[in-house]
Coordinates of C-alpha atoms and ligand atoms in Angstrom, one line a residue:
X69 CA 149.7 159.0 49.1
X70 CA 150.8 156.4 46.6
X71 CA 148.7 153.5 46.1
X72 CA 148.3 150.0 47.5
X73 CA 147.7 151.3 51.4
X74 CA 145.0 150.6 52.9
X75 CA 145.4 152.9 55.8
X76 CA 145.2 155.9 53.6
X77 CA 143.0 154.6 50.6
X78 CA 140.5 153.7 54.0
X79 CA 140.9 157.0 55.2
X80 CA 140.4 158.8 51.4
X81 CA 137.3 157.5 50.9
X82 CA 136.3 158.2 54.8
X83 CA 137.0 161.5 54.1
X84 CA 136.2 162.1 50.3
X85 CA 133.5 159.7 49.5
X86 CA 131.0 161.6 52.0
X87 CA 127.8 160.9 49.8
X88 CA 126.8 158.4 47.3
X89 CA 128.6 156.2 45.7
X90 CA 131.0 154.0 48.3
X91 CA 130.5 156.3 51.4
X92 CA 129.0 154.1 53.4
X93 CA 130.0 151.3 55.5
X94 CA 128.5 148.5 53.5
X95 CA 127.2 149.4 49.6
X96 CA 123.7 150.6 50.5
X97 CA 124.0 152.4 53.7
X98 CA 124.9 156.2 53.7
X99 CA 128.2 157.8 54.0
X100 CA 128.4 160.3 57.0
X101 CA 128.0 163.8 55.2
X102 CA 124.3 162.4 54.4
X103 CA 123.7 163.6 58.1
X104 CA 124.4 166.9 57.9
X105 CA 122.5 167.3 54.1
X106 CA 121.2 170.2 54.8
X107 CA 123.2 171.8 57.9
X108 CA 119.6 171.6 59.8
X109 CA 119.4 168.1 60.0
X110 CA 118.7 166.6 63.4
X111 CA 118.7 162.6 63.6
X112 CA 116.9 162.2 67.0
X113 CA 114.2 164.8 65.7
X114 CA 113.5 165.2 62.2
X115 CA 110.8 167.6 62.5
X116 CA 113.4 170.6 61.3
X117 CA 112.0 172.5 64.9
X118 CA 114.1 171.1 67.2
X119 CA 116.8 174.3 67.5
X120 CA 119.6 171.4 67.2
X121 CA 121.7 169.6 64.3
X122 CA 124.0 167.0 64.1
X123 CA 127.0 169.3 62.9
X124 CA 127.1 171.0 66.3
X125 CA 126.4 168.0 68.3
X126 CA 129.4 166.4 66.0
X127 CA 131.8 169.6 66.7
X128 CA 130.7 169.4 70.3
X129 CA 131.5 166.1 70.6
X130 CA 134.9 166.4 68.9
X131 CA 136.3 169.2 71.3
X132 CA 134.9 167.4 74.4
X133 CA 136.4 163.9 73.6
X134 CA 139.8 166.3 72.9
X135 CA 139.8 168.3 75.9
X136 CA 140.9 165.9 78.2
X137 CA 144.6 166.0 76.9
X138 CA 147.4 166.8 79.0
X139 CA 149.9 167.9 77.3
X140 CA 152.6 167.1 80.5
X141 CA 151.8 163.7 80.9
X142 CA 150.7 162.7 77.1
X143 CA 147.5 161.4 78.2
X144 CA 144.1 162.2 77.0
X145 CA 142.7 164.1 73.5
X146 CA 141.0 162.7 70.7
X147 CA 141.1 159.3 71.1
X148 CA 137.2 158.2 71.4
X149 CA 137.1 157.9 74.9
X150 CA 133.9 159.7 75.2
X151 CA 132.4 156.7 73.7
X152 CA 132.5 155.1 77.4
X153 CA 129.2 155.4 79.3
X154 CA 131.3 156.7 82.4
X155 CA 132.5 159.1 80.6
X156 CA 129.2 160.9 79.4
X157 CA 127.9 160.4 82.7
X158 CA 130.3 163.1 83.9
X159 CA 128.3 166.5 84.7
X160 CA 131.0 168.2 82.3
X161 CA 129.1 165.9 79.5
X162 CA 126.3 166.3 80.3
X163 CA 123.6 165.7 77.5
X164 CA 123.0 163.3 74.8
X165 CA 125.6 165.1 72.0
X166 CA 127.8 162.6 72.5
X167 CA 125.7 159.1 72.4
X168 CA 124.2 160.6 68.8
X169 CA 127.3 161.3 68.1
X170 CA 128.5 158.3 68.4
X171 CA 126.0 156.2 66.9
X172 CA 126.1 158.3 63.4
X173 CA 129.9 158.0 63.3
X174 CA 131.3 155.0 64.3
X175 CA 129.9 152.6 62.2
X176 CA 132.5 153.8 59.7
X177 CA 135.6 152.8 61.7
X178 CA 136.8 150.0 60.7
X179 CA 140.5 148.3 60.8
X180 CA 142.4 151.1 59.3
X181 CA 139.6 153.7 60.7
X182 CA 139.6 153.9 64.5
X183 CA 136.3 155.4 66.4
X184 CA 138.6 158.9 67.0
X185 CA 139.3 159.0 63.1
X186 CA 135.3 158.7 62.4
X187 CA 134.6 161.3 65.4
X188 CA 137.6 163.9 63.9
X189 CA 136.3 163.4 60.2
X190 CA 132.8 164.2 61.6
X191 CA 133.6 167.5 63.1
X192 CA 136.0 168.4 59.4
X193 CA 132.9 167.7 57.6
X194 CA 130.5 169.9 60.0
X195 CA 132.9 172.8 59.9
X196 CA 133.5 172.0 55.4
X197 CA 129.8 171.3 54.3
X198 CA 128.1 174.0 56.8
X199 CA 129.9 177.2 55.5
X200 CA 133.3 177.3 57.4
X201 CA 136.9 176.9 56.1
X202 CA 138.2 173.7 54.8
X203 CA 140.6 171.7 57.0
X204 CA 143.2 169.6 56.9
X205 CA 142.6 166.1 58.1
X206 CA 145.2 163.3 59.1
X207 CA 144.0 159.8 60.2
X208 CA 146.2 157.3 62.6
X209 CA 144.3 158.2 66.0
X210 CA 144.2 155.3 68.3
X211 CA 140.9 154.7 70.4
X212 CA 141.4 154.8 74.3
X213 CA 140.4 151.6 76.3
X214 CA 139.4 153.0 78.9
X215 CA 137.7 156.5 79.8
X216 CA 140.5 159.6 80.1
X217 CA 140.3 161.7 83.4
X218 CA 138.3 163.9 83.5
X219 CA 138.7 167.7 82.4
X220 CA 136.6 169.6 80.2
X221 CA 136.3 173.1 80.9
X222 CA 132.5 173.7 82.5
X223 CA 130.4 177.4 82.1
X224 CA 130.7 178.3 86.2
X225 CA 134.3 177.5 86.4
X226 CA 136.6 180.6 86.3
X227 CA 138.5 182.5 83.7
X228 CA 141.8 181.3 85.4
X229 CA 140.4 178.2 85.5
X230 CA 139.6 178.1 81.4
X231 CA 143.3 179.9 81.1
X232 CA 144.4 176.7 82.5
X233 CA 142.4 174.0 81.0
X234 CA 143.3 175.0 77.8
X235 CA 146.8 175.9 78.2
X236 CA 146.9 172.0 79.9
X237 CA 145.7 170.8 76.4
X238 CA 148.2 172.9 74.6
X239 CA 146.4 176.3 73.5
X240 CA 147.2 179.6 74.8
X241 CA 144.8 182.1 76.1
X242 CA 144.4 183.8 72.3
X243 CA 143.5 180.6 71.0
X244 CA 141.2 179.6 73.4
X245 CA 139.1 182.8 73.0
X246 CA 139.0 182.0 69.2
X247 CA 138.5 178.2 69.6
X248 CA 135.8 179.3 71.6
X249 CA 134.7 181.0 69.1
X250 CA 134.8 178.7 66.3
X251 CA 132.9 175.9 68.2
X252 CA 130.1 178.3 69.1
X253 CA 129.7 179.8 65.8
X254 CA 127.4 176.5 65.7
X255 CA 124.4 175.8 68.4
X256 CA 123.5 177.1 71.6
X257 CA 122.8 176.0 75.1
X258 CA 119.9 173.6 76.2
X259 CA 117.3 173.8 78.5
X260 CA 116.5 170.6 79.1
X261 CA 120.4 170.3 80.7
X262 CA 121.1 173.6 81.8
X263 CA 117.9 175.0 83.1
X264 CA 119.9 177.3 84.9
X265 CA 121.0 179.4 82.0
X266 CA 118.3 178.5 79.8
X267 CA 114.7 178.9 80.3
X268 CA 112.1 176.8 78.9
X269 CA 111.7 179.3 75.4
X270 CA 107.8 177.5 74.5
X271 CA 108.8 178.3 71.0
X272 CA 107.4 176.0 68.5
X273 CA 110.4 176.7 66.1
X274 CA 112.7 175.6 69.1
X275 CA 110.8 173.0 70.7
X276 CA 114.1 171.9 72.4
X277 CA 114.5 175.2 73.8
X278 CA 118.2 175.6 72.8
X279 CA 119.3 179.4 73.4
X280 CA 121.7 179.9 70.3
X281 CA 125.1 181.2 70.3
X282 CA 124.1 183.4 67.4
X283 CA 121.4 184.0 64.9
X284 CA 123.0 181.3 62.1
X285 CA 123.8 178.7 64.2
X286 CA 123.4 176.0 61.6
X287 CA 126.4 177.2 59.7
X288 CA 129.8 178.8 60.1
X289 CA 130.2 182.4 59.9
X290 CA 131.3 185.0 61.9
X291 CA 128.0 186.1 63.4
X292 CA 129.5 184.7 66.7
X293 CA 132.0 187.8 67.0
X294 CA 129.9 190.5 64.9
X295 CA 127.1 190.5 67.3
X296 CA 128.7 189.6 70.2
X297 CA 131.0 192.8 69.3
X298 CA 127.6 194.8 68.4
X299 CA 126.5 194.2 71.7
X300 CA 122.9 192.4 69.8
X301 CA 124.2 189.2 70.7
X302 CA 121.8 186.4 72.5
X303 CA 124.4 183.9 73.5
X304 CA 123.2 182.7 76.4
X305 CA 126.8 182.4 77.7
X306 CA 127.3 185.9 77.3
X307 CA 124.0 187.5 78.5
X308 CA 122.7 185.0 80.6
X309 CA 120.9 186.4 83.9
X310 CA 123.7 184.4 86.2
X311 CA 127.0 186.0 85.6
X312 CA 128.4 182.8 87.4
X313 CA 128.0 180.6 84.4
X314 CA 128.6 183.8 81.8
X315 CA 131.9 182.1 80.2
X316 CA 132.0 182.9 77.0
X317 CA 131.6 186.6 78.0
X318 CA 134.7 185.9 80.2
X319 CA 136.5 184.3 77.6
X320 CA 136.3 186.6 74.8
X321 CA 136.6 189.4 77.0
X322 CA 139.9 189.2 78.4
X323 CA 141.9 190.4 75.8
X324 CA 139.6 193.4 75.9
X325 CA 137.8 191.9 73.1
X326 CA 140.9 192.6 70.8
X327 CA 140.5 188.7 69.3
X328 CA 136.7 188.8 68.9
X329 CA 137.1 192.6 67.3
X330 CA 139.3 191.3 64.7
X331 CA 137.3 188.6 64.0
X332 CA 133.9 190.7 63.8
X333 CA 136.0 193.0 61.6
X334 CA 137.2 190.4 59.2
X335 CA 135.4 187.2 57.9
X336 CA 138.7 185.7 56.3
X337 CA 140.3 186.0 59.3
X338 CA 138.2 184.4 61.4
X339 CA 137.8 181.3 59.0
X340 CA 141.4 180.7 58.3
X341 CA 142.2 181.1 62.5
X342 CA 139.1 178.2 62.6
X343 CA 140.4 176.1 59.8
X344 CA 144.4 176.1 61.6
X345 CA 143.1 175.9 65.3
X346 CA 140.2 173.2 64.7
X347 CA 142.4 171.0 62.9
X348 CA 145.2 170.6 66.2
X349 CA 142.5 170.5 67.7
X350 CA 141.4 167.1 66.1
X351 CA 145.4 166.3 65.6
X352 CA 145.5 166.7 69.8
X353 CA 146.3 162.9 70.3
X354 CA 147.8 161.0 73.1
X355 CA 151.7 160.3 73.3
X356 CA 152.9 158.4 70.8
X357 CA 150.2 158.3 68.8
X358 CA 151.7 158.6 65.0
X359 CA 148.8 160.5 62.9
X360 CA 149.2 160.0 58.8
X361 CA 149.7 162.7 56.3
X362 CA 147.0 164.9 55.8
X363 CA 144.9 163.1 53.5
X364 CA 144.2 164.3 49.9
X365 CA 142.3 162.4 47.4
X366 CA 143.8 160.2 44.7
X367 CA 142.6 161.6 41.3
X368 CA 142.4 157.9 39.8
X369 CA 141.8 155.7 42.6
X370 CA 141.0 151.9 41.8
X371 CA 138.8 150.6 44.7
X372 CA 136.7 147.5 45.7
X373 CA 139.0 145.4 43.8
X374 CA 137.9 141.8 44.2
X375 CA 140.0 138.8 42.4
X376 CA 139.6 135.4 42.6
X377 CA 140.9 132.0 40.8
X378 CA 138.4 129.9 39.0
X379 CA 140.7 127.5 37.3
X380 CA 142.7 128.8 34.4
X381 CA 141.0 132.1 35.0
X382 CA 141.2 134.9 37.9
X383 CA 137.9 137.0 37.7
X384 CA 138.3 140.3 38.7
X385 CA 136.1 142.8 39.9
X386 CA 137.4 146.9 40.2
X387 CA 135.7 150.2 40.7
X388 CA 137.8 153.2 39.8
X389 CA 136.8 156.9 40.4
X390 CA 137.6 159.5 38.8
X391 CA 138.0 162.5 41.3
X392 CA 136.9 165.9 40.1
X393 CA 134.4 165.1 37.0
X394 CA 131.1 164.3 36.7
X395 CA 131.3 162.8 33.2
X396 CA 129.9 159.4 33.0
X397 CA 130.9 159.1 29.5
X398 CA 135.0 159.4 29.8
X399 CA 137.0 156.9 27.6
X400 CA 138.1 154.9 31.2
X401 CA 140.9 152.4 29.9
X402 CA 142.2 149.7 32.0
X403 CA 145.6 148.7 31.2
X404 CA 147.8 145.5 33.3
X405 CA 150.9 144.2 32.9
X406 CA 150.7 140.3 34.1
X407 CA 153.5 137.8 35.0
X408 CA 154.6 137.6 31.3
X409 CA 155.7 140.6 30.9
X410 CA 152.5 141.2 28.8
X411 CA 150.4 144.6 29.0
X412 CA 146.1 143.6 28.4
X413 CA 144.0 146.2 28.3
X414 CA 140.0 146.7 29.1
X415 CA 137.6 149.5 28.8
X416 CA 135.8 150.8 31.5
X417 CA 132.2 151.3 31.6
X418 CA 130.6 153.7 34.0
X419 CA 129.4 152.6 37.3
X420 CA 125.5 153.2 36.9
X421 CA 124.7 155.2 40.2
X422 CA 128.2 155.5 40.3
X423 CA 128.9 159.1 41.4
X424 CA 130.4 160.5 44.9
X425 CA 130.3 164.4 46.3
X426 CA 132.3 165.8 48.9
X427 CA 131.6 169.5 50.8
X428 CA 128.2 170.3 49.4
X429 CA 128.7 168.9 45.6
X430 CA 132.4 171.3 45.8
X431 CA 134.0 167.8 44.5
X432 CA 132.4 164.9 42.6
X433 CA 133.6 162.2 41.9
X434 CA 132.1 159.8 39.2
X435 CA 133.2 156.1 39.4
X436 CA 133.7 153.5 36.5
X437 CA 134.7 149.9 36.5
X438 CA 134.3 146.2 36.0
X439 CA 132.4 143.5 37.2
X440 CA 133.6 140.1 36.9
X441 CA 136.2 140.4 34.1
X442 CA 137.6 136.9 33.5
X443 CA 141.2 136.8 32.3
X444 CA 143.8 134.1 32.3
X445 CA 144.6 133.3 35.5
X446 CA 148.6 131.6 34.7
X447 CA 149.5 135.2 33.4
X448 CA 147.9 136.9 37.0
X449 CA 148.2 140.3 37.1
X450 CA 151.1 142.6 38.4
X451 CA 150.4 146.2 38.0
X452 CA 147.5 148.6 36.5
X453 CA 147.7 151.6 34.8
X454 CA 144.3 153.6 33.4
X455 CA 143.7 156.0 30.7
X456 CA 141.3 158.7 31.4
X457 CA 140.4 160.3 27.4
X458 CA 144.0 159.0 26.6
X459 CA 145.6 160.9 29.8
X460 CA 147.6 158.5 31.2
X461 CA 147.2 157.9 35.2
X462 CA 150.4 155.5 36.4
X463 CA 151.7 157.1 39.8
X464 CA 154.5 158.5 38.3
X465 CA 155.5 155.3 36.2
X466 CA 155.2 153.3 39.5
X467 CA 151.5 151.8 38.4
X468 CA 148.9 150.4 40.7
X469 CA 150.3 147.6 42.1
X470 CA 148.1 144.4 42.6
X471 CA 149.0 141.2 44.6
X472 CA 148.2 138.1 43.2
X473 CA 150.5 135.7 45.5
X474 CA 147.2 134.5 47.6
X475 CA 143.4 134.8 46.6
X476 CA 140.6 133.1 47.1
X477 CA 140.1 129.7 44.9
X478 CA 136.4 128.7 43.8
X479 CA 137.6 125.0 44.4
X480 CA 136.2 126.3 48.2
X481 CA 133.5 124.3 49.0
X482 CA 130.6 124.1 51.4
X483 CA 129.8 121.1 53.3
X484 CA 127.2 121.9 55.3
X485 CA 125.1 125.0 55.3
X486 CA 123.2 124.5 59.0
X487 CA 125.8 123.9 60.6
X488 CA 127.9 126.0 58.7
X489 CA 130.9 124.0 57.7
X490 CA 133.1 125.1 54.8
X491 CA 136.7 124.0 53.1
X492 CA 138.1 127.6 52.4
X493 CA 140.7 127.0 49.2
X494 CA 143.7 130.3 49.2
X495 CA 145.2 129.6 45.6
X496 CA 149.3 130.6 46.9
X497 CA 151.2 131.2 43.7
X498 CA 153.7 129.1 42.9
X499 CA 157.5 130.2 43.5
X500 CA 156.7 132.9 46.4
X501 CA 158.1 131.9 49.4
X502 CA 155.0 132.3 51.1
X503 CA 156.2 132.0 55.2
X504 CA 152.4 132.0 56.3
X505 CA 149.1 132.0 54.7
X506 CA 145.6 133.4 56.9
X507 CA 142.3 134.2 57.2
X508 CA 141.1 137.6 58.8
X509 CA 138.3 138.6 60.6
X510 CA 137.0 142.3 61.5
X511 CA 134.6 142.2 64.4
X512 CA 133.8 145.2 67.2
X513 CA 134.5 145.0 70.7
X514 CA 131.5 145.9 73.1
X515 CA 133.1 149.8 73.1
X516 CA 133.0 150.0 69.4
X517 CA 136.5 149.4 68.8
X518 CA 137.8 147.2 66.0
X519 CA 139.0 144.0 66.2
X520 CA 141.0 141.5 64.4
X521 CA 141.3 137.9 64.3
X522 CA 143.2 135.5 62.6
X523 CA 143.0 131.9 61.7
X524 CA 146.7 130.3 60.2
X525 CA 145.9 128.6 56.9
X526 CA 148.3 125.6 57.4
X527 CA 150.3 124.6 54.1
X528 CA 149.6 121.5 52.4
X529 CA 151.0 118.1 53.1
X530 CA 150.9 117.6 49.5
X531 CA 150.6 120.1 47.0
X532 CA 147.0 120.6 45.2
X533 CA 147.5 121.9 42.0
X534 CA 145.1 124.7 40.8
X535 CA 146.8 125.3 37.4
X536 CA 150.5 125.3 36.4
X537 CA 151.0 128.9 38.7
X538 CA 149.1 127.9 42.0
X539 CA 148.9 125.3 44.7
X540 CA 146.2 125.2 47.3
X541 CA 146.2 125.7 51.2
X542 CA 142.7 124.8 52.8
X543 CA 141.4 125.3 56.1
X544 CA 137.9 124.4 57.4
X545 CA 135.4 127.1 58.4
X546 CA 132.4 126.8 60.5
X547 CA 131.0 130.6 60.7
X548 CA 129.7 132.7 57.8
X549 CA 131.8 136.0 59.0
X550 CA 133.8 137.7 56.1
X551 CA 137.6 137.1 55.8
X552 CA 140.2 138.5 53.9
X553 CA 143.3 136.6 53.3
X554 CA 146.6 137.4 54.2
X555 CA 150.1 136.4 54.1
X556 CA 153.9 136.7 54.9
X557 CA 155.8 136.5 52.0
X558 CA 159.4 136.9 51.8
X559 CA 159.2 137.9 55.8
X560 CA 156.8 140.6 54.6
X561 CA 153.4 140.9 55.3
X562 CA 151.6 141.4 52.4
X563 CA 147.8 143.5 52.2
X564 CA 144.6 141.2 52.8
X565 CA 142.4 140.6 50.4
X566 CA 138.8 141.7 49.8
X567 CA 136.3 139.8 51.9
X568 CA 134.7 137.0 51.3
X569 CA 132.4 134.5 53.4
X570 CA 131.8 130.8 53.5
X571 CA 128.1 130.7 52.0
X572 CA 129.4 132.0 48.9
X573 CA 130.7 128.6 47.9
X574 CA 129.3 126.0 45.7
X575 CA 128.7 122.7 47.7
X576 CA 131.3 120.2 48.1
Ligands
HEM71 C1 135.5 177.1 78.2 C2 135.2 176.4 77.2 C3 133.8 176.0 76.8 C4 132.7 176.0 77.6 C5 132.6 176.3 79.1 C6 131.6 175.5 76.8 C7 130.3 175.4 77.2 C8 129.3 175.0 76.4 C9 127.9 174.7 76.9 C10 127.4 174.9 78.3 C11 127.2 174.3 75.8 C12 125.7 173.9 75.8 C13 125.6 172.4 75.5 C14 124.2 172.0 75.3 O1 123.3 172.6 75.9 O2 123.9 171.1 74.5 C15 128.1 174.3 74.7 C16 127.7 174.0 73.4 C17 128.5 173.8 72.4 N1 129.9 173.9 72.4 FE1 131.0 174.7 73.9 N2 132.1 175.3 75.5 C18 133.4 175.6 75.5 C19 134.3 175.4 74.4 C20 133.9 174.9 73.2 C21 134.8 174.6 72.1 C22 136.3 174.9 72.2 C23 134.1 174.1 71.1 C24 134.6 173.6 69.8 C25 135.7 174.1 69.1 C26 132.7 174.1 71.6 C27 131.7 173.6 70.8 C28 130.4 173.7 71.1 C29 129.2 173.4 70.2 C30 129.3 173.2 68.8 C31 128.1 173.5 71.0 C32 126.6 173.4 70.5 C33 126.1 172.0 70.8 C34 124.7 171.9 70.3 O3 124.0 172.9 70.1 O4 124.2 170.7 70.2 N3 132.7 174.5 72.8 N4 129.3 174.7 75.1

């Protein structure tokens, strides 16, 4: 992807900033592969003895919010309708997977980020960090309103009745046997909400009583088919004393165990089948649904970029990170081009505590940057370029583009703290045709879902000079919340800025 878009820089660092530096929501909170650090990890019970782990409640979750989908009628798949209590309280969802879940993921979604992206990138990461095959993930899922109907495959229904679940989602017999397989390479069956298949095991190391599907059920590996195949298997959906509720036994039997022999036979196979079949799985989205590209990380990607006028000067504020290194002492060059046709240049120093992993330390990422670089404001700022130990990083001659048309102006002023009432200054540049200006709010609606709101920044009855380059459109505030500015400019709508809030003003 080419930089400015948010969509995909959002989803990039969703996906590739999983721990440390900028993977969580807000700067000090973690990003979601902290969760699953190590593969054992339980939230609702840290005591390591539980017999569960987020990663299979997360993979659970993933191919129970996606089996739904009809592939006839367009409706259902991964779209985050599991999030809706009537949903869970269906006896094909039976446990708490999903609620956990939910509350690990989806304070990552965010506008460009539904619930479904945070609940597919969840399940990538549990498959990535916990042994199993990468996979390719796309953003652009769209979070249901409402619940879907109902129609995930239970353990007493029939093997014809499986056949035609999953075909009704779009797989064929084949690939259900290995999907099957693939999700069940990870956790196992619980007594607490199958007490028919599972008894109560009174083993301290299981206090949970959770009958594993096999013996490394923290991790991906083939153990699912090798044992199963070696006939040492304990999956309790293949031995289990009622044959009724026996499903994976029907499953992966009804090829004559051809699929499950292959994959006991062959390790690579069985991963690469996982990595293609898990990610349509996540990619099984309603009609009409457009999902991105698959999303790839940027290997200079500026971030965090914050810029606001202060008179004569814009002050700017940029964290870059360097994909793939882990030196923190890089010559990190900053180069911009500003309305002049001038090029300025600024070195980088390294962000202290400023380095990112992704899949178990496989990629790190170290992050440089500025904070609060003054520069003259007149001349703005077009485009950045960076030099990484004189290697120069420019999108293909294209640069980094930045707006400077609106921003925030520190002539913003606070009138009243308690009651919060604020004059919020956007500087507009002079000679852009500037259609609308506005304010933007994120909040989340009571089902988790983003929302936005805007608030029209009317122009000036008479023009408020800030310098000889901008003019100033005001509006009054009376909430704290955090807005970004945006604008139509030239009929187009032009990216929002970085957030900013109405206690952060001097008083007027
Ligand atoms: C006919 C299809 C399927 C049936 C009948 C079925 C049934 C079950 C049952 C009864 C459990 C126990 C849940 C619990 O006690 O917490 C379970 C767990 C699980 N299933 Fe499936 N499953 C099917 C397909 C899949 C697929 C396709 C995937 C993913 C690709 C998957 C992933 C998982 C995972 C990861 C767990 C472990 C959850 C945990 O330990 O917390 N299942 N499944």
């Amino acid at each position: 992807w080419t930089y400015p878009n948010l969509q995909l820089d959002a989803l990039d660092t969703l996906r590739w900033d999983q721990i440390g530096y900028n993977s969580g929501p807000n700067p000090n909170s973690p990003g979601i592969g902290t969760f699953i650090a190590p593969c054992t990890f339980f939230t609702s019970d840290t005591s390591g003895n539980s017999g569960r782990s987020n990663a299979a409640d997360w993979i659970r979750t993933a191919y129970h919010d996606m089996a739904t989908y009809n592939q006839t009628d367009g409706t259902g798949g991964l779209d985050a309708s599991i999030r809706f209590g009537a949903e869970q309280a269906r006896p094909e969802n039976v446990g708490d997977a999903f609620n956990n879940t939910i509350n690990v993921v989806s304070g990552h979604a965010n506008r460009y980020v539904s619930v479904a992206d945070t609940l597919a990138v969840a399940a990538v990461m549990a498959f990535e960090n916990c042994g199993g095959p990468q996979i390719a993930f796309r953003g652009g899922r769209v979070d249901a309103t409402e619940p879907n109907v109902p129609g995930v495959p239970q353990p007493q229904d029939t093997l014809d009745a499986h056949i035609a679940d999953f075909a009704r989602s779009g797989f064929t017999q084949t690939e259900m046997i290995s999907l099957v397989a693939c999700g069940h390479s990870f956790g196992g069956v619980q007594h607490a909400i199958f007490p028919d298949i599972v008894p109560d095991l009174d083993d301290p190391t299981d206090t949970q009583s959770v009958q594993h599907f096999d013996t490394t059920f923290t991790n991906f590996d083939n153990n699912i088919a090798s044992e199963y195949i070696a006939g040492t298997t304990q999956n309790p959906l293949v031995v289990g004393s009622n044959i009724t509720t026996n499903s994976d036994q029907r499953i992966f039997g009804s090829d004559g165990n051809a699929t499950m022999l292959s994959f006991a036979n062959s390790a690579e196979l069985f991963a690469s089948t996982c990595s293609t079949l898990i990610a349509r799985m996540l990619d099984t989205v309603p009609s009409g649904v457009q999902l991105t590209e698959v999303v790839t990380p940027l290997p200079v990607k500026p971030t965090n970029l914050v810029h606001i006028l202060d008179g004569d000067n814009m002050v700017f504020t940029l964290d870059v990170r360097i994909w793939n290194s882990t030196n923190t002492s890089m010559a990190v060059v900053m180069l911009w081009d500003d309305h002049n046709g001038a090029t300025n240049s600024t070195t980088l120093p390294a962000r202290r505590l400023g380095t990112s992993s992704a899949i178990n330390d496989l990629y790190k990422a170290t992050w440089y940057g500025v904070d609060e670089l003054t520069f003259d404001g007149v001349a703005g700022i077009t485009t950045m370029r960076f030099t990484v130990n004189g290697d120069l990083e420019d999108q293909n001659g294209l640069g980094f583009p930045v707006q400077d048309s609106v921003l925030f102006s520190t002539s913003s002023c606070s009138f009243s703290r308690n009651p919060i009432l604020a004059r919020i200054d956007v500087a507009v540049r002079n000679g852009v045709n500037a259609t609308r200006v506005f304010l933007e709010h994120t909040s989340f609606d009571s089902t988790g879902a983003p929302v936005v709101t805007r608030i029209d920044v009317p122009p000036p009855t008479q023009a408020v000079a800030v310098n000889s380059a901008y003019s100033v459109w005001s509006t009054n505030l009376t909430d704290n919340l955090f807005y970004t500015i945006g604008a139509e400019i030239d009929g187009t709508l032009i990216n929002p800025t970085w957030a900013n809030q109405a206690q952060n003003f001097k008083s007027c």
